[in-house]
Short mmCIF file of C-alpha atoms in Angstrom, two decimals:
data_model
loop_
_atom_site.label_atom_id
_atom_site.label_comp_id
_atom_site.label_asym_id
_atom_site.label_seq_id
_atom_site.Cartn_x
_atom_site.Cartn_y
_atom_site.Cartn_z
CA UNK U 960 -10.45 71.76 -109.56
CA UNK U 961 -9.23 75.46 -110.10
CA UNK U 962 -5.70 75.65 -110.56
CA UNK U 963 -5.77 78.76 -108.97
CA UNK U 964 -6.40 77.52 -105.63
CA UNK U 965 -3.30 78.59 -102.87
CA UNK U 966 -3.42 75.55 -100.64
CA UNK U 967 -1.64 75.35 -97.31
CA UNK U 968 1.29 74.03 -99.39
CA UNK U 969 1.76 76.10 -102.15
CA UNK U 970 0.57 79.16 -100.68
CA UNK U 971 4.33 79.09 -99.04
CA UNK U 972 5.97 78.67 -102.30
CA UNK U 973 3.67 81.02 -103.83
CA UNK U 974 2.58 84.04 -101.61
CA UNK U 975 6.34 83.94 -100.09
CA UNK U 976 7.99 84.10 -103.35
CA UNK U 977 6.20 87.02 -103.72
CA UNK U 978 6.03 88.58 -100.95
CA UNK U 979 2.36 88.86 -99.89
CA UNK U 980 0.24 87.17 -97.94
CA UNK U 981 -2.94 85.94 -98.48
CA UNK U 982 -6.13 85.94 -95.98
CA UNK U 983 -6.98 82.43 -94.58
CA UNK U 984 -6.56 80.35 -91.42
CA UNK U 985 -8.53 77.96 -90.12
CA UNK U 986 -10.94 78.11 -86.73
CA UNK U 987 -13.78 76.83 -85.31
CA UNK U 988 -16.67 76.70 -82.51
CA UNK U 989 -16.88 74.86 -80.08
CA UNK U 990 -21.48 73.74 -79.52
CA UNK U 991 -23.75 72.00 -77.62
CA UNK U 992 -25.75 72.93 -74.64
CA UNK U 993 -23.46 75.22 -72.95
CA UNK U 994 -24.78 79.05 -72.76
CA UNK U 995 -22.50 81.66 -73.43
CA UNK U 996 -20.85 83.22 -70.87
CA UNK U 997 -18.35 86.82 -70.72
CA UNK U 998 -14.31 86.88 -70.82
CA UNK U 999 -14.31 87.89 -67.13
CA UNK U 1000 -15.75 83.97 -66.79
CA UNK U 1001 -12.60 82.27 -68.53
CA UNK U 1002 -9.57 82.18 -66.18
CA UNK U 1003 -6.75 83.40 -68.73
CA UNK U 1004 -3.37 83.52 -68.37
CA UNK U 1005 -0.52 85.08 -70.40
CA UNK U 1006 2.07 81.89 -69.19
CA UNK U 1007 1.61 78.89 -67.02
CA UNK U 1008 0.53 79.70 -63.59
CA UNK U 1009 2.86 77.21 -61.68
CA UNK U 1010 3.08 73.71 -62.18
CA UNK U 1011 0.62 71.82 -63.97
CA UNK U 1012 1.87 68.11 -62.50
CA UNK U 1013 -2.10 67.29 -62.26
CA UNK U 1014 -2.66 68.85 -65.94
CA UNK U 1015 -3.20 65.58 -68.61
CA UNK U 1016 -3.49 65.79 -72.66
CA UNK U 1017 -6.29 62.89 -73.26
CA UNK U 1018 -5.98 60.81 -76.22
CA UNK U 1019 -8.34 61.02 -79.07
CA UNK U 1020 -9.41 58.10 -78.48
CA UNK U 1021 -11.32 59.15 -75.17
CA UNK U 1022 -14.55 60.14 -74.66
CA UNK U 1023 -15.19 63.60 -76.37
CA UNK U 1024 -18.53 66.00 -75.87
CA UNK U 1025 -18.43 67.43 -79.25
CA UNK U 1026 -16.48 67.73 -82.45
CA UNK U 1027 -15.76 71.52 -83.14
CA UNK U 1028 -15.45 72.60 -87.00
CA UNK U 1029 -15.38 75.34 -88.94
CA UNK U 1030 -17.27 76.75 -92.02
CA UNK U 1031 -15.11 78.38 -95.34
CA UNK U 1032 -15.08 81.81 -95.95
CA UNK U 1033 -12.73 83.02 -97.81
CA UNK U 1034 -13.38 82.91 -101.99
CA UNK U 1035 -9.60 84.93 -102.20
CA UNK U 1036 -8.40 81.46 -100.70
CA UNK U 1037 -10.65 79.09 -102.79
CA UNK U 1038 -11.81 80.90 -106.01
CA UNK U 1039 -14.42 78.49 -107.82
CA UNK U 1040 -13.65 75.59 -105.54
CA UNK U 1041 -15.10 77.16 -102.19
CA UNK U 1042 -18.56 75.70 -102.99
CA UNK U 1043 -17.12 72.06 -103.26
CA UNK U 1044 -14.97 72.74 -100.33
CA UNK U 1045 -18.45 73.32 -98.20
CA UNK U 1046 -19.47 70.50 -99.51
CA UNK U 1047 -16.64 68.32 -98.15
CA UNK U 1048 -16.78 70.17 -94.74
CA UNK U 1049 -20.77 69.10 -95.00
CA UNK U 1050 -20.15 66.04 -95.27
CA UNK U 1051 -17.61 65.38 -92.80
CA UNK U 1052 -20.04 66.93 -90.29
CA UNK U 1053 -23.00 65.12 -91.24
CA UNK U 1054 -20.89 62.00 -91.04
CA UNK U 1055 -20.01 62.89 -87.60
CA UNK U 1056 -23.09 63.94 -86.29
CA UNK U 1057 -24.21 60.62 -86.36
CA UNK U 1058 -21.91 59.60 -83.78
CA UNK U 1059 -21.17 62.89 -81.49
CA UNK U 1060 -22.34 66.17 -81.21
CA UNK U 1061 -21.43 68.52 -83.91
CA UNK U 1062 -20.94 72.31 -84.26
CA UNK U 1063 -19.96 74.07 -87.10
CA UNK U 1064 -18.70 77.72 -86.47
CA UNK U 1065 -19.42 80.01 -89.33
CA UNK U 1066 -19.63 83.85 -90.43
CA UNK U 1067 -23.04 85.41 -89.28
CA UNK U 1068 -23.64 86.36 -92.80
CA UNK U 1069 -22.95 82.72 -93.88
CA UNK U 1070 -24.60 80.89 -91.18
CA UNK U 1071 -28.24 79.94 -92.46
CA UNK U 1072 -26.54 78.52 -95.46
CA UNK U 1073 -23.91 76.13 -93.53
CA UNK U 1074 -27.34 75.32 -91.25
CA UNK U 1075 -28.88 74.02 -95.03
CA UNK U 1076 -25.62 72.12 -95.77
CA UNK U 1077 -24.87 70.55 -92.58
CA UNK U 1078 -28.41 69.25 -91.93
CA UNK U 1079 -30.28 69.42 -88.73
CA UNK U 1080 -28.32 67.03 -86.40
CA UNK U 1081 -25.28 69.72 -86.74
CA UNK U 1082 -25.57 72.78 -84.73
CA UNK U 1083 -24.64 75.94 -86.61
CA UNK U 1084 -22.94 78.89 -84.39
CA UNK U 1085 -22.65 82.35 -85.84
CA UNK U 1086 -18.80 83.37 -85.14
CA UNK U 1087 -16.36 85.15 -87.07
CA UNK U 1088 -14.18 82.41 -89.18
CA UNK U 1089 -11.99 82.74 -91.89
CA UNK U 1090 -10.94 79.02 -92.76
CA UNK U 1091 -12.03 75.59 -91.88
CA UNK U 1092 -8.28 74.14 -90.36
CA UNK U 1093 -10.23 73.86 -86.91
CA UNK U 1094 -7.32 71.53 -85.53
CA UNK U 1095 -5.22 74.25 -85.72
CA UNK U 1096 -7.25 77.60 -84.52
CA UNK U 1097 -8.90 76.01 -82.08
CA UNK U 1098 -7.27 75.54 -78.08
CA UNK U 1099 -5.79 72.14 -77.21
CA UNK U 1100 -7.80 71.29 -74.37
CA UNK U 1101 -6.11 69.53 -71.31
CA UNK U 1102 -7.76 68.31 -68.40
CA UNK U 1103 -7.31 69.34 -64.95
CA UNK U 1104 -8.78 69.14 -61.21
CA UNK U 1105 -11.84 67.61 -63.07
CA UNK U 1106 -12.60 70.22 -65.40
CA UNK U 1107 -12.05 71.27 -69.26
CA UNK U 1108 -8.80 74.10 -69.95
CA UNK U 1109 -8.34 75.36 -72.97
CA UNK U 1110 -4.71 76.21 -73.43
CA UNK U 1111 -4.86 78.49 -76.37
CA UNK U 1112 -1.14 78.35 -78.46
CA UNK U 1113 -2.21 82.29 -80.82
CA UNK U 1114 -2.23 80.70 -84.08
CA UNK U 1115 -0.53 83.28 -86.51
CA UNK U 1116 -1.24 81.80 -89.65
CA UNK U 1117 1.27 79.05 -89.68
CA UNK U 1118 4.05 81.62 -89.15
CA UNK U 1119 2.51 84.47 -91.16
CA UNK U 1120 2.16 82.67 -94.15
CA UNK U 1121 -1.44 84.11 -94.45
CA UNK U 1122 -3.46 86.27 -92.34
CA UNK U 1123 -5.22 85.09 -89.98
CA UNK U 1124 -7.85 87.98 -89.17
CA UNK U 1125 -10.44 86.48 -87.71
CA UNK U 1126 -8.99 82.71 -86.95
CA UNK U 1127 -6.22 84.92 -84.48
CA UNK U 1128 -9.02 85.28 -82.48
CA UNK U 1129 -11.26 82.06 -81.89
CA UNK U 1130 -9.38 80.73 -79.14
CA UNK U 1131 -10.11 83.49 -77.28
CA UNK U 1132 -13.69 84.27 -78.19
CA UNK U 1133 -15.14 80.63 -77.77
CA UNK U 1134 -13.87 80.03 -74.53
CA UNK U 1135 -15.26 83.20 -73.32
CA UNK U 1136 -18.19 82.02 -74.83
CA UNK U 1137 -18.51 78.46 -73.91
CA UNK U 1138 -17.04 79.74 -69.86
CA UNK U 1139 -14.04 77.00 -70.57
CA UNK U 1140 -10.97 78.08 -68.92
CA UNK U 1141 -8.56 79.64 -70.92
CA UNK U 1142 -4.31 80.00 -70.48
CA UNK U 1143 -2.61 81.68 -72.95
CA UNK U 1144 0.66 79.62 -73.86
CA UNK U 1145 3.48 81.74 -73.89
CA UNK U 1146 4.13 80.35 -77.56
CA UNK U 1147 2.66 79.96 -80.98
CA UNK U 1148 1.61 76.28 -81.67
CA UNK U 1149 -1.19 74.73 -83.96
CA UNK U 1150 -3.06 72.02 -82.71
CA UNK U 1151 -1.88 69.55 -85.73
CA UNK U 1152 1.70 70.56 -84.26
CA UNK U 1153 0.42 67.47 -81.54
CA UNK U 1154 0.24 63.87 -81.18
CA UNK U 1155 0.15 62.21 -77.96
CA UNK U 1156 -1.03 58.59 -76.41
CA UNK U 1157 -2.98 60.27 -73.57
CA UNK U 1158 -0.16 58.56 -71.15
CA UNK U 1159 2.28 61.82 -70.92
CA UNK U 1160 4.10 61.15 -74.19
CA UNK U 1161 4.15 63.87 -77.36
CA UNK U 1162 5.23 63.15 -80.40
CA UNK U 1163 6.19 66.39 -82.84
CA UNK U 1164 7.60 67.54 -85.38
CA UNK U 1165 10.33 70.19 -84.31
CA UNK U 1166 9.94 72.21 -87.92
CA UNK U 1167 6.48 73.41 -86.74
CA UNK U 1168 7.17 74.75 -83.85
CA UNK U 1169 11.25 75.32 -83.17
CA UNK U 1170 10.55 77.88 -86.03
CA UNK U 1171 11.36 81.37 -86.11
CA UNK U 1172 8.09 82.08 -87.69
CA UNK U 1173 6.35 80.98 -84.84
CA UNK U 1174 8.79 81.16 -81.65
CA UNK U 1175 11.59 83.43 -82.45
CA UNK U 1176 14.78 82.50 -80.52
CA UNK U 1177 13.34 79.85 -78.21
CA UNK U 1178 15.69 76.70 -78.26
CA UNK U 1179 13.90 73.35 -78.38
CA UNK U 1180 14.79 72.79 -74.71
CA UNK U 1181 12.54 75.94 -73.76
CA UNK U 1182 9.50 74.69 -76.09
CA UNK U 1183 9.80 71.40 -74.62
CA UNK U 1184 9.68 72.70 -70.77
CA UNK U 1185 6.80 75.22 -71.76
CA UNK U 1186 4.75 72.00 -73.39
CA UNK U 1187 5.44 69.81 -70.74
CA UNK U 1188 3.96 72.35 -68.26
CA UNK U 1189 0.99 73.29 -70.46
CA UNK U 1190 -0.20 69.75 -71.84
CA UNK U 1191 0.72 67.82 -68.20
CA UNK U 1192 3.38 66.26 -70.77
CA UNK U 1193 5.94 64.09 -69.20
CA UNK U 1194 7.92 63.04 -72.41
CA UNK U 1195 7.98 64.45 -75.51
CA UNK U 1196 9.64 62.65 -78.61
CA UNK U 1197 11.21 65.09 -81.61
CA UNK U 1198 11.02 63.79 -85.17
CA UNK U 1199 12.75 66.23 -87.73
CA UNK U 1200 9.50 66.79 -89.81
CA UNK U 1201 9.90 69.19 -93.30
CA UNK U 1202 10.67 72.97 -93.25
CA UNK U 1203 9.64 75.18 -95.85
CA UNK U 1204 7.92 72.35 -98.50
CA UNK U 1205 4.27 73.30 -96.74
CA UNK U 1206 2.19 76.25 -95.27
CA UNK U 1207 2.83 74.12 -91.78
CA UNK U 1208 5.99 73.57 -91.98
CA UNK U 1209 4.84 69.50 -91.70
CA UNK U 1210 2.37 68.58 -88.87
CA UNK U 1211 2.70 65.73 -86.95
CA UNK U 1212 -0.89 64.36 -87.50
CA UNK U 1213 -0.11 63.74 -91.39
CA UNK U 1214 2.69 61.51 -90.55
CA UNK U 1215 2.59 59.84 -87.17
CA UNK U 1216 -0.89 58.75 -85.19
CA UNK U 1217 -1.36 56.68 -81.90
CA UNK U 1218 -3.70 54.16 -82.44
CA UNK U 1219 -3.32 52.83 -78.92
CA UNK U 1220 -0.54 53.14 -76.11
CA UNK U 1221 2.97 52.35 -77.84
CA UNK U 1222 1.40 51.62 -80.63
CA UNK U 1223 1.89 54.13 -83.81
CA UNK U 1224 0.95 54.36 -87.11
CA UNK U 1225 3.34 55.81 -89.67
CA UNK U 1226 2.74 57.24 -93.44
CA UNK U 1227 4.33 55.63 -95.87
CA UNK U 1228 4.70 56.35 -99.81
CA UNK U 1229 3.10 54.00 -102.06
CA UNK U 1230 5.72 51.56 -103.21
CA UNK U 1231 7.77 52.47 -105.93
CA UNK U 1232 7.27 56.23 -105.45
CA UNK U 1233 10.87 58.02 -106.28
CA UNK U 1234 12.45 59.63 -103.04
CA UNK U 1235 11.49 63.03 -101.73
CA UNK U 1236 11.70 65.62 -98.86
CA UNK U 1237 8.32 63.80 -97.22
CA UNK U 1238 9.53 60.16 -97.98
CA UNK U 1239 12.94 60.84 -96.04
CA UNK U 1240 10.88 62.35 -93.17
CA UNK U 1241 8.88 59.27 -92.66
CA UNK U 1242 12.29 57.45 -92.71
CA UNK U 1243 13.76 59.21 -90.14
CA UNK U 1244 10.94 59.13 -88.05
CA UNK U 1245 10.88 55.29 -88.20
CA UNK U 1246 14.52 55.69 -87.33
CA UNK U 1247 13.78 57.99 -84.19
CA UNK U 1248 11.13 55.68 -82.89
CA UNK U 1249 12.50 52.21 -83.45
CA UNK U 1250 14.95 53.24 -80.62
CA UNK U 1251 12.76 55.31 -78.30
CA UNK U 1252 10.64 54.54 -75.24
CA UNK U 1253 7.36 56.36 -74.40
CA UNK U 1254 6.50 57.83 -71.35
CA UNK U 1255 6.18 54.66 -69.44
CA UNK U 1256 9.12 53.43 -70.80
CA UNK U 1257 7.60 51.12 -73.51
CA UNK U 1258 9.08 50.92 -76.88
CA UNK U 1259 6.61 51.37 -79.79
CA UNK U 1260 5.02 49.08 -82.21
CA UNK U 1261 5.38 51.29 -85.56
CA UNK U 1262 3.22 50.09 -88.40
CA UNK U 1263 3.67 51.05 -91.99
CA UNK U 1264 0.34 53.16 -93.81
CA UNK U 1265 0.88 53.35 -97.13
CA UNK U 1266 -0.75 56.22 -98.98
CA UNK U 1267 -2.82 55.08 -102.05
CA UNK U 1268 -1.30 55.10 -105.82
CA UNK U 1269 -0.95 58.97 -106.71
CA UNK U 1270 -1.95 57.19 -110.76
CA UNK U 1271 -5.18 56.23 -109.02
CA UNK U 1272 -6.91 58.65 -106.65
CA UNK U 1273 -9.96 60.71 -107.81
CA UNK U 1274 -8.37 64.17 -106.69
CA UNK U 1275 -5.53 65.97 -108.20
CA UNK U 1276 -3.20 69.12 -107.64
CA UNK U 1277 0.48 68.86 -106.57
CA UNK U 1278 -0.25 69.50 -102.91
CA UNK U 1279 -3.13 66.86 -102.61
CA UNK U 1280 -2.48 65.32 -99.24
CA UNK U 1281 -2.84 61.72 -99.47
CA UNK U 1282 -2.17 60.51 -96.56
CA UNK U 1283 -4.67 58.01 -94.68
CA UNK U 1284 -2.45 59.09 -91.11
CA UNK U 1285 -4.71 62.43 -91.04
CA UNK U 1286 -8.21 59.97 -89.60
CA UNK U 1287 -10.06 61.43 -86.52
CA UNK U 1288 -11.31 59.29 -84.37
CA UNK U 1289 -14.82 59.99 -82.74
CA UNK U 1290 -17.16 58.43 -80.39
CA UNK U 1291 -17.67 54.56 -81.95
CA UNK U 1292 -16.41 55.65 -84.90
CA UNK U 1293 -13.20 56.88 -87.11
CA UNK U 1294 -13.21 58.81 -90.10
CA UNK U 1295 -11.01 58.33 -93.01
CA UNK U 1296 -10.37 59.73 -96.42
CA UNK U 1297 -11.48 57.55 -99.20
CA UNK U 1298 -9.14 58.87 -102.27
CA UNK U 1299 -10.52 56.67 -104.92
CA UNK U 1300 -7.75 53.89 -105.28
CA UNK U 1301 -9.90 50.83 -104.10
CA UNK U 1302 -7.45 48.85 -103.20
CA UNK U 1303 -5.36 51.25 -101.34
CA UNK U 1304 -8.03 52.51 -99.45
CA UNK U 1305 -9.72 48.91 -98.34
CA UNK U 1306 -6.09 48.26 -97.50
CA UNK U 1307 -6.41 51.46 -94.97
CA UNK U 1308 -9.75 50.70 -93.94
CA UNK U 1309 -8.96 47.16 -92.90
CA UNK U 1310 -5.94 48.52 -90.70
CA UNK U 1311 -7.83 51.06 -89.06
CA UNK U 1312 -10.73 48.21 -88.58
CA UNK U 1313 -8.09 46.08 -86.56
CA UNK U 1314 -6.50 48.59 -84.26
CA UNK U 1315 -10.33 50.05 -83.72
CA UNK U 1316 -12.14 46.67 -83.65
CA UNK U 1317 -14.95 48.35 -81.19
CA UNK U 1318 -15.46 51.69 -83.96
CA UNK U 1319 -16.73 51.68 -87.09
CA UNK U 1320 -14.53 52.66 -89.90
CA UNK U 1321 -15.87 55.16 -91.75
CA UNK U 1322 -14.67 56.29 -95.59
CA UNK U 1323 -14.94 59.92 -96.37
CA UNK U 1324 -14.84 61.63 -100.25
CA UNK U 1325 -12.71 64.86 -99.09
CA UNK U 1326 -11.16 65.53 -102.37
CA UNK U 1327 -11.06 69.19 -102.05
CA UNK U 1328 -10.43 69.70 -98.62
CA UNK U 1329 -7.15 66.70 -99.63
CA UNK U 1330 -6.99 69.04 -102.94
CA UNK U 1331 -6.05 72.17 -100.45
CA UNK U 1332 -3.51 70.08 -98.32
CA UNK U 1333 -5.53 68.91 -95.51
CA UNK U 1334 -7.63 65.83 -94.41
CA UNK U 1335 -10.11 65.50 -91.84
CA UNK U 1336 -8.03 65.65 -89.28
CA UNK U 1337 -6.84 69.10 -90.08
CA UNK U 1338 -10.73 69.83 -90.47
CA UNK U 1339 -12.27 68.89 -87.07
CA UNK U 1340 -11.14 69.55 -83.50
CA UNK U 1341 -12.68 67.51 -80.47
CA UNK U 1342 -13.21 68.47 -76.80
CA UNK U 1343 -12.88 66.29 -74.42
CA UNK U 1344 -15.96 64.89 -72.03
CA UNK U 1345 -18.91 63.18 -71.58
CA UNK U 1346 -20.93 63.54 -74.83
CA UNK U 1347 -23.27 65.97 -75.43
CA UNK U 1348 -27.20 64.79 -75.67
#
């Protein structure tokens, strides 16, 4: 792996130490069927239009009509590693495909080659991307009176940490395209900020998005009212998360994941591993959810997922994400990053198998995508649905 390569960590440490930015953020397309419509289709709206009591944030675990993802660009991000990069985001899609509809959103110019790479059962849609971080470029799509919204949160580039070009823009452009609805939220969000049971409870981390990179003098109170309104939220639960240590400033999907209603699964360090900024954030957000109540008023069931031995994984660079909390869940199936430490990863695979008895548990390679700070979470977006034929 090229140690040149700014992942979404160190690019913070790196490009903000000296004072430039670099180009790439994530996107991605949204596929299928669906024709492609003009803007003047899209309802869009620069805050919420009234209240959105009938508006509901599904859980992952519903049905979804497609997985949206996104196709690499950028060689100033990736240097020598952007061809193995593609390769991961291959085959993560071809993985996929065999259980939902897939689309892969890629540059025009790049298109017929992410066609060749993603295989035939993945539908390749020419549309300006920079990066493939679809969970976070891509609208968080709420349901409501029966249909699809897209409630697009103007990712910035995780705070202006890198430019965004072309990414700034996808929420926008494939809703217009696809004729989903679109309201523009009033604040800047990524989708990985998110976490919720699908029951009107949100778990996030408040140093992603109480962040004067992203929301400049909004108190947490605000944020909180403005998601409730926009995600049909009815209680949201803060954990502390990690300022400053990552180019998100420590998304919620690489530490805490529903599995089911009140029941949670948390990232742990593998045993043994000395104390750190990430370790103490998992701590406290044990500490904030053994005494909280969701939504319904339930406490949680919080299990421990331990990340794999950092002596034994097949990947390496300081920033490789580890953690087996960033899984996607798909129709029948859920995806999972296989990091090379047998044991650790059978261990992972054998939890995810008993809290998703009726899915199959699927192992991923991802070590570049892991290598740049992400997981396949970070990589893949879904929209909610009945599948896609």
């Amino acid at each position: 792996m090229s140690d040149f390569l700014p992942s979404r960590r160190s690019a913070l440490r790196t490009l903000a130490g000296a004072g430039v930015l670099a180009l790439g953020a994530s996107a991605c397309g949204p596929g299928g069927s669906g024709g492609s419509g003009q803007a003047a289709n899209a309802r869009s709206s620069s805050q919420p239009s009234g209240p959105k009591g009938d508006r509901r944030l599904g859980a992952e675990w519903e049905s979804h009509a497609r997985t949206f993802m996104s196709w690499p660009a950028l060689s100033s991000v990736w240097a020598e590693d952007l061809p193995y990069v593609r390769k991961d985001i291959a085959r993560v899609a071809r993985a996929i495909a065999e259980y939902e509809y897939v689309v892969v959103m890629a540059r025009p110019d790049q298109a017929d080659a992410a066609q060749r790479a993603c295989g035939s059962q993945v539908e390749v849609v020419p549309l300006a991307v920079d990066d493939l971080w679809a969970r976070d470029t891509v609208p968080v799509f709420v349901e409501e009176a029966g249909e699809v919204v897209g409630v697009d949160f103007n990712f910035n580039g995780w705070g202006d940490k890198q430019e965004h070009g072309n990414d700034g823009k996808v929420g926008r452009t494939l809703l217009s395209k696809y004729e989903i609805p679109r309201t523009q939220a009033p604040l800047v969000a990524e989708g990985g900020s998110f976490e919720t049971d699908g029951e009107g409870t949100l778990l996030i981390t408040e140093s992603s998005i109480v962040n004067d990179n992203r929301n400049p003098g909004m108190s947490r109170d605000r944020i909180e009212t403005e998601l409730k309104q926009l995600l049909g939220i009815e209680k949201v639960i803060w954990l502390a998360g990690v300022r400053g240590e990552d180019i998100t400033d420590a998304h919620v999907d690489s530490l805490v994941r529903f599995t089911a209603p009140g029941v949670i699964l948390l990232d742990r360090a593998f045993p043994g591993t000395p104390p750190d900024s990430w370790s103490r954030s998992s701590d406290q957000a044990m500490s904030v959810l053994s005494r909280a109540t969701d939504a319904k008023g339930r406490p949680f069931e919080v299990i421990d997922l331990p990340q794999p031995d950092p002596y034994e994984i097949s990947g390496y660079s300081d920033d490789f994400l580890s953690t087996y909390a960033n899984f996607y869940i798909a129709n029948d199936a859920v995806f999972m990053p296989r990091f090379g430490d047998r044991k650790a990863d059978d261990r992972a695979r054998g939890m995810l198998r008993e809290h998703f008895p009726k899915r199959d548990i699927v192992p991923i390679k991802i070590d570049t995508i892991a290598t740049g700070g992400g997981g396949i979470h970070c990589a893949t977006h879904d929209q909610p649905g009945e599948p896609v034929d």
